[in-house]
PDB file of C-alpha atoms in Angstrom:
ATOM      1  CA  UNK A   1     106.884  96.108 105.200  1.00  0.00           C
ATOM      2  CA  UNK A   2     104.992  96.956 102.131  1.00  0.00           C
ATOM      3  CA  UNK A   3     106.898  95.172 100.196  1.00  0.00           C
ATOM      4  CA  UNK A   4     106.042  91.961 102.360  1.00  0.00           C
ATOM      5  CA  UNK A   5     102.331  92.547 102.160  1.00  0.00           C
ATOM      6  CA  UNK A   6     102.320  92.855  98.358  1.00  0.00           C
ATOM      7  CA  UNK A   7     103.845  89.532  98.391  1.00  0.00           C
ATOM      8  CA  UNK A   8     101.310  87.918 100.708  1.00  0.00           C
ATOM      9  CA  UNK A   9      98.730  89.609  98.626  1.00  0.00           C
ATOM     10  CA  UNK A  10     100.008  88.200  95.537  1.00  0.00           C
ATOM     11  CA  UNK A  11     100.793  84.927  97.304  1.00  0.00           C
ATOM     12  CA  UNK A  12      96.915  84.501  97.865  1.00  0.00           C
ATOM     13  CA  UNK A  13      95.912  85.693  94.709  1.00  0.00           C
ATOM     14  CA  UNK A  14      97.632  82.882  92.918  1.00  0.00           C
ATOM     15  CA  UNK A  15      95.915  80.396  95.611  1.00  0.00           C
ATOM     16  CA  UNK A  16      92.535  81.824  95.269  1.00  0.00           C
ATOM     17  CA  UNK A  17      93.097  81.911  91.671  1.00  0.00           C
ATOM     18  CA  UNK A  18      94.009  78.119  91.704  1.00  0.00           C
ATOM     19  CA  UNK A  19      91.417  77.108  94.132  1.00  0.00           C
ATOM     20  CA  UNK A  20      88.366  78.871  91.774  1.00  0.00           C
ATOM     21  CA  UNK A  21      90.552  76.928  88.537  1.00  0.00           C
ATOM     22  CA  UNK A  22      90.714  73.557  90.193  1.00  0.00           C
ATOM     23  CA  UNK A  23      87.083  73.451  92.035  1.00  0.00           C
ATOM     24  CA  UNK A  24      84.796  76.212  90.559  1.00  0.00           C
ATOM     25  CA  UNK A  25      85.812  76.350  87.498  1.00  0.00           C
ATOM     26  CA  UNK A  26      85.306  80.285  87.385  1.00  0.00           C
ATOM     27  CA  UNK A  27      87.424  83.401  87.649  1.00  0.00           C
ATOM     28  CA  UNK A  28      87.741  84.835  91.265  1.00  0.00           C
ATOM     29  CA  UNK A  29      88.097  88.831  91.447  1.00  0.00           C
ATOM     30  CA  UNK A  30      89.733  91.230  94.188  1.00  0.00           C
ATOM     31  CA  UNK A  31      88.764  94.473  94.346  1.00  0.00           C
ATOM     32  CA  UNK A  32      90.006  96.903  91.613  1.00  0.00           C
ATOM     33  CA  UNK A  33      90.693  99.764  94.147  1.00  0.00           C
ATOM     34  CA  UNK A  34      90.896  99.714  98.334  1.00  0.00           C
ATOM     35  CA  UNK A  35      92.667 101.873 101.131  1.00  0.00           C
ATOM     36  CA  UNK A  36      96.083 101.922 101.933  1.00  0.00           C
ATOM     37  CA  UNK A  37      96.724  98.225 102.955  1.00  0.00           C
ATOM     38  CA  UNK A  38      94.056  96.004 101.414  1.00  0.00           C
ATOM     39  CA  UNK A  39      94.287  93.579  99.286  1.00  0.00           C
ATOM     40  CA  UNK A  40      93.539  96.131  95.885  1.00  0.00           C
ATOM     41  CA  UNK A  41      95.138  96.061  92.898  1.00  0.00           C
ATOM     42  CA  UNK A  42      95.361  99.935  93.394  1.00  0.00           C
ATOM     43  CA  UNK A  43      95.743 100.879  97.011  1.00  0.00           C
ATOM     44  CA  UNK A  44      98.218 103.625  97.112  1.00  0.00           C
ATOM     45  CA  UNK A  45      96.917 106.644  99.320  1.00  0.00           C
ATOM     46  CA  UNK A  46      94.263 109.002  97.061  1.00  0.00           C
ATOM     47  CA  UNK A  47      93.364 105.879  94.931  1.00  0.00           C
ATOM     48  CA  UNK A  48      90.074 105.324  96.296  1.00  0.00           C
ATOM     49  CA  UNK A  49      89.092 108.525  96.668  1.00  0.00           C
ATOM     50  CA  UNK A  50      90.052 109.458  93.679  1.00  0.00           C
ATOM     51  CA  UNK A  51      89.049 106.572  91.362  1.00  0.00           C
ATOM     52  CA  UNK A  52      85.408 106.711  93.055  1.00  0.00           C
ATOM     53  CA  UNK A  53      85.113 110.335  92.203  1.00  0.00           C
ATOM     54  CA  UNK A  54      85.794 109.302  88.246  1.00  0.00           C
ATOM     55  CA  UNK A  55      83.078 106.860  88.709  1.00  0.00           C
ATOM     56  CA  UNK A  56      80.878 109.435  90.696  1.00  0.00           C
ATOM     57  CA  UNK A  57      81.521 111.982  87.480  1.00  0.00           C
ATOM     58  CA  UNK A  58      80.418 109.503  85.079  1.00  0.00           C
ATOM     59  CA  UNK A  59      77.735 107.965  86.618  1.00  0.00           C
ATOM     60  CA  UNK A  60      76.216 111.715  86.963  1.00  0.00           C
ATOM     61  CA  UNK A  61      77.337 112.231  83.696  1.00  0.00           C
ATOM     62  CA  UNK A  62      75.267 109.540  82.436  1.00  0.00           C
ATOM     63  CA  UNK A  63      72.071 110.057  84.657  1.00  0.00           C
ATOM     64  CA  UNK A  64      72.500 106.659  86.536  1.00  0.00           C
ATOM     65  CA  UNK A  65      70.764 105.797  89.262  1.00  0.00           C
ATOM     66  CA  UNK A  66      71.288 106.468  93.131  1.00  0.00           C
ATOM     67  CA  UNK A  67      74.588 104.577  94.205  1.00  0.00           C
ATOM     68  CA  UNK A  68      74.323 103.738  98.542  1.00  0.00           C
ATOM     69  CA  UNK A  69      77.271 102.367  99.382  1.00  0.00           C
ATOM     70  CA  UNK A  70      80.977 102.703  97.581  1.00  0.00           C
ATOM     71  CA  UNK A  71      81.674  99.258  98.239  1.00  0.00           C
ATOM     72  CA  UNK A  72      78.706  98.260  96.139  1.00  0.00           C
ATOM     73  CA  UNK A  73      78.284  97.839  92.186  1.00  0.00           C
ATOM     74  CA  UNK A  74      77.100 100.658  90.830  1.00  0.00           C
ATOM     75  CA  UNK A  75      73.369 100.441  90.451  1.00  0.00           C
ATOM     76  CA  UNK A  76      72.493 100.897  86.572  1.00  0.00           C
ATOM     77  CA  UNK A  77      75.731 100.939  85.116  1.00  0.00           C
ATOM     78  CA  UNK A  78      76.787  97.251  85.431  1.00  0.00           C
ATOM     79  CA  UNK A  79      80.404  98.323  86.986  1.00  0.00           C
ATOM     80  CA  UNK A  80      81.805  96.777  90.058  1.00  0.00           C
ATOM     81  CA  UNK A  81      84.792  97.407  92.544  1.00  0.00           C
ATOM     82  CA  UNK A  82      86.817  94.207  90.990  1.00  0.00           C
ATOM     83  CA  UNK A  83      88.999  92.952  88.353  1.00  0.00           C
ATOM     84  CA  UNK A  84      89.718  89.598  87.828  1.00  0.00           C
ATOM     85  CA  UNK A  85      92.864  87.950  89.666  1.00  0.00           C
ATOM     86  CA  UNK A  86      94.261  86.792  86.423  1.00  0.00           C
ATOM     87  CA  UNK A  87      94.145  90.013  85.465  1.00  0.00           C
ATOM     88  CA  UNK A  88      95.713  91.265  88.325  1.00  0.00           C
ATOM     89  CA  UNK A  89      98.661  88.294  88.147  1.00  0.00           C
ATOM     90  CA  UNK A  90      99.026  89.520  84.586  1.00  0.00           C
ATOM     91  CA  UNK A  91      99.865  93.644  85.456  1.00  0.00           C
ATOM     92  CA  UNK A  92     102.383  92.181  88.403  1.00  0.00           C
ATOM     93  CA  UNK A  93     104.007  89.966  85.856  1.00  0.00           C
ATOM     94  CA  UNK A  94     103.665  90.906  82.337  1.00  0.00           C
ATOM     95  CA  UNK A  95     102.609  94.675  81.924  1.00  0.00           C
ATOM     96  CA  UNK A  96     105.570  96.398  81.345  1.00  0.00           C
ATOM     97  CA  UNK A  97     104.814  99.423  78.638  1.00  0.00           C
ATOM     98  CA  UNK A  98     108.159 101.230  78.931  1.00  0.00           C
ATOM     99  CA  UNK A  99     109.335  98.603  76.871  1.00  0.00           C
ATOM    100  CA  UNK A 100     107.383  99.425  73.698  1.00  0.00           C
ATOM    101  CA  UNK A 101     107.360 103.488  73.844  1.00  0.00           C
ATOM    102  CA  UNK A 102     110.396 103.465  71.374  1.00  0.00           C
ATOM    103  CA  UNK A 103     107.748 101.775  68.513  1.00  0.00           C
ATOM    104  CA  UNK A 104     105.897 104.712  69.213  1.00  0.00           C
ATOM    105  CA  UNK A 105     106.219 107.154  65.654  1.00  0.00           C
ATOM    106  CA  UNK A 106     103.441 109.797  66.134  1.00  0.00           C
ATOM    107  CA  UNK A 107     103.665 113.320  67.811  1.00  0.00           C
ATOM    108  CA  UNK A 108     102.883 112.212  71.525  1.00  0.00           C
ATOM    109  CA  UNK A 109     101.921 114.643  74.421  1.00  0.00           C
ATOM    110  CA  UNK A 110     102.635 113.036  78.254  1.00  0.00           C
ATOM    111  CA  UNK A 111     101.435 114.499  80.935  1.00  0.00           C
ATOM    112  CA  UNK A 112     102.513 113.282  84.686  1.00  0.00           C
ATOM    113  CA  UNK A 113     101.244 114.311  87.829  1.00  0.00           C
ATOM    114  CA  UNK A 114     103.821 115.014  90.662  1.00  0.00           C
ATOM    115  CA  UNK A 115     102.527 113.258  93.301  1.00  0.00           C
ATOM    116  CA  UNK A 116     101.126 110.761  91.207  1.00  0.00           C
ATOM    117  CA  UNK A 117     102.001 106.685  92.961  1.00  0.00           C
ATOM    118  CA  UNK A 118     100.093 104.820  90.309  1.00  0.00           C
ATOM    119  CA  UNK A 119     102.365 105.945  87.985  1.00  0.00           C
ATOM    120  CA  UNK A 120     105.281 108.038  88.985  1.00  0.00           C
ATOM    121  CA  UNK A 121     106.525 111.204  86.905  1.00  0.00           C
ATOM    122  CA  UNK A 122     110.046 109.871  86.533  1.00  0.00           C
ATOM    123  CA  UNK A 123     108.152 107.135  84.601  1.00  0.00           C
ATOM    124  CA  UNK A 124     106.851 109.467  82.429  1.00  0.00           C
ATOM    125  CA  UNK A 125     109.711 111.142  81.942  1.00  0.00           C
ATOM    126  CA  UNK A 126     111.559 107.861  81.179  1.00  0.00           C
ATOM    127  CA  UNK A 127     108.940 107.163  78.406  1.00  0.00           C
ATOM    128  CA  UNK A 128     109.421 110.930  76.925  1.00  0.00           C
ATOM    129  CA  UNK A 129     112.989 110.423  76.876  1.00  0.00           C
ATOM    130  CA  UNK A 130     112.744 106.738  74.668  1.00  0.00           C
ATOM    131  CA  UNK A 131     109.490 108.650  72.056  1.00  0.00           C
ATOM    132  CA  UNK A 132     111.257 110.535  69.500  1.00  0.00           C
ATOM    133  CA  UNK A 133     108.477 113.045  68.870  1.00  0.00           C
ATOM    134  CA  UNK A 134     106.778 113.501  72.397  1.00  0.00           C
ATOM    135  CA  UNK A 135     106.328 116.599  74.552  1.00  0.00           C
ATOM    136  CA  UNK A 136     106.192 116.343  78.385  1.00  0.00           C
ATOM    137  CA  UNK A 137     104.167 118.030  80.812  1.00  0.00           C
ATOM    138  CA  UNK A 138     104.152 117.463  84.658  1.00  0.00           C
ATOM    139  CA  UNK A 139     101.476 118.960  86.754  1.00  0.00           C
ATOM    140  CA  UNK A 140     102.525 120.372  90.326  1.00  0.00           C
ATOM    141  CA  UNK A 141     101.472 119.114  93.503  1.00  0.00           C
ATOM    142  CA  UNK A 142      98.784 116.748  92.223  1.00  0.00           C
ATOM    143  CA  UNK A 143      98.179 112.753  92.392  1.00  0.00           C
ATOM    144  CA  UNK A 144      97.673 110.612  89.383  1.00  0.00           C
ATOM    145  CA  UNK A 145      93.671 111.176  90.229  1.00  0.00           C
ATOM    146  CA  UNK A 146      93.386 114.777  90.850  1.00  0.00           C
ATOM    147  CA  UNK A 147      94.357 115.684  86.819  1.00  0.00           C
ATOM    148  CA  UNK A 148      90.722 114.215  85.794  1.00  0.00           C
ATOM    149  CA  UNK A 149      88.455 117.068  87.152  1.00  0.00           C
ATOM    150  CA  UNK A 150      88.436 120.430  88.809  1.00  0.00           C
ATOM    151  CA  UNK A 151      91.134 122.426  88.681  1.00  0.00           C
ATOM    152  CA  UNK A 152      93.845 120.489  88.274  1.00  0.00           C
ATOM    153  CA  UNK A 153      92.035 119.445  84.921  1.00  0.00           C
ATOM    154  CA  UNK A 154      91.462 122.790  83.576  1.00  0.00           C
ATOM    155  CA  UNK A 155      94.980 123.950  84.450  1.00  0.00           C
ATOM    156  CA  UNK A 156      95.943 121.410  83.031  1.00  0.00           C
ATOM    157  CA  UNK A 157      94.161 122.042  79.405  1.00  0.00           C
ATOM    158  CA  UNK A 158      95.681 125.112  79.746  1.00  0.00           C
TER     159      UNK A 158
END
């Protein structure tokens, strides 16, 4: 079933896309990150919690103003909840970086995180096993999100 929805997601990306091409003549965006089910281009469960908490930290980080509503832009720091559908078309059919780790000649640490769904730990693995002089490091029982902050973070550094 998921598998069908991320086709009729990407299905009417590439019409929106054409539409904006053909009569706007301007990019269209979908939202960077959603819940489980929308039409993201990260929707896994924990990725919008756990991307808005990165933006949280660095908006506080930087002292920016008061942000109401998470579906919003964020008020003073010019970021918004979308990417461009090109760009979106582009990770679905180009990005592929396990197929350039070999090129990859300097000492190399990866970490992976467990539970991560963004980017699974047998991924990272994979990569460690192709880059000649790379360590590995997989953090328990966390999500690709959690290893940013907190605990997870400082264990982590450890």
């Amino acid at each position: 079933i998921d598998a069908i929805k991320g086709l009729g997601f990407f299905a009417l990306a590439l019409i929106k896309w054409s539409l904006y091409r053909l009569f706007l003549n301007k990019p269209s965006y979908y939202p960077l990150v959603g819940m489980p089910g929308s039409p993201a281009m990260m929707q896994n469960p924990g990725d919008y919690a756990g991307y808005f908490r990165l933006v949280e930290a660095e908006k506080d980080a930087n002292s920016y103003g008061t942000r109401t509503d998470a579906h919003a832009s964020e008020k003073g720091t010019g970021w918004t909840n979308a990417a461009t559908t090109v760009s979106g078309l582009k990770i679905v059919l180009q990005y592929r970086p396990i197929q350039n780790v070999e090129s990859i000649v300097t000492p190399t640490l990866l970490i992976a995180a467990e539970n991560d769904t963004l980017c699974p730990a047998k991924f990272v693995k994979e990569a460690h096993n192709k880059i000649p002089q790379s360590e590995y490091y997989e953090a328990q029982h966390i999500g690709h999100f959690d290893i940013y902050g907190g605990r997870a973070f400082q264990v982590t550094l450890e």
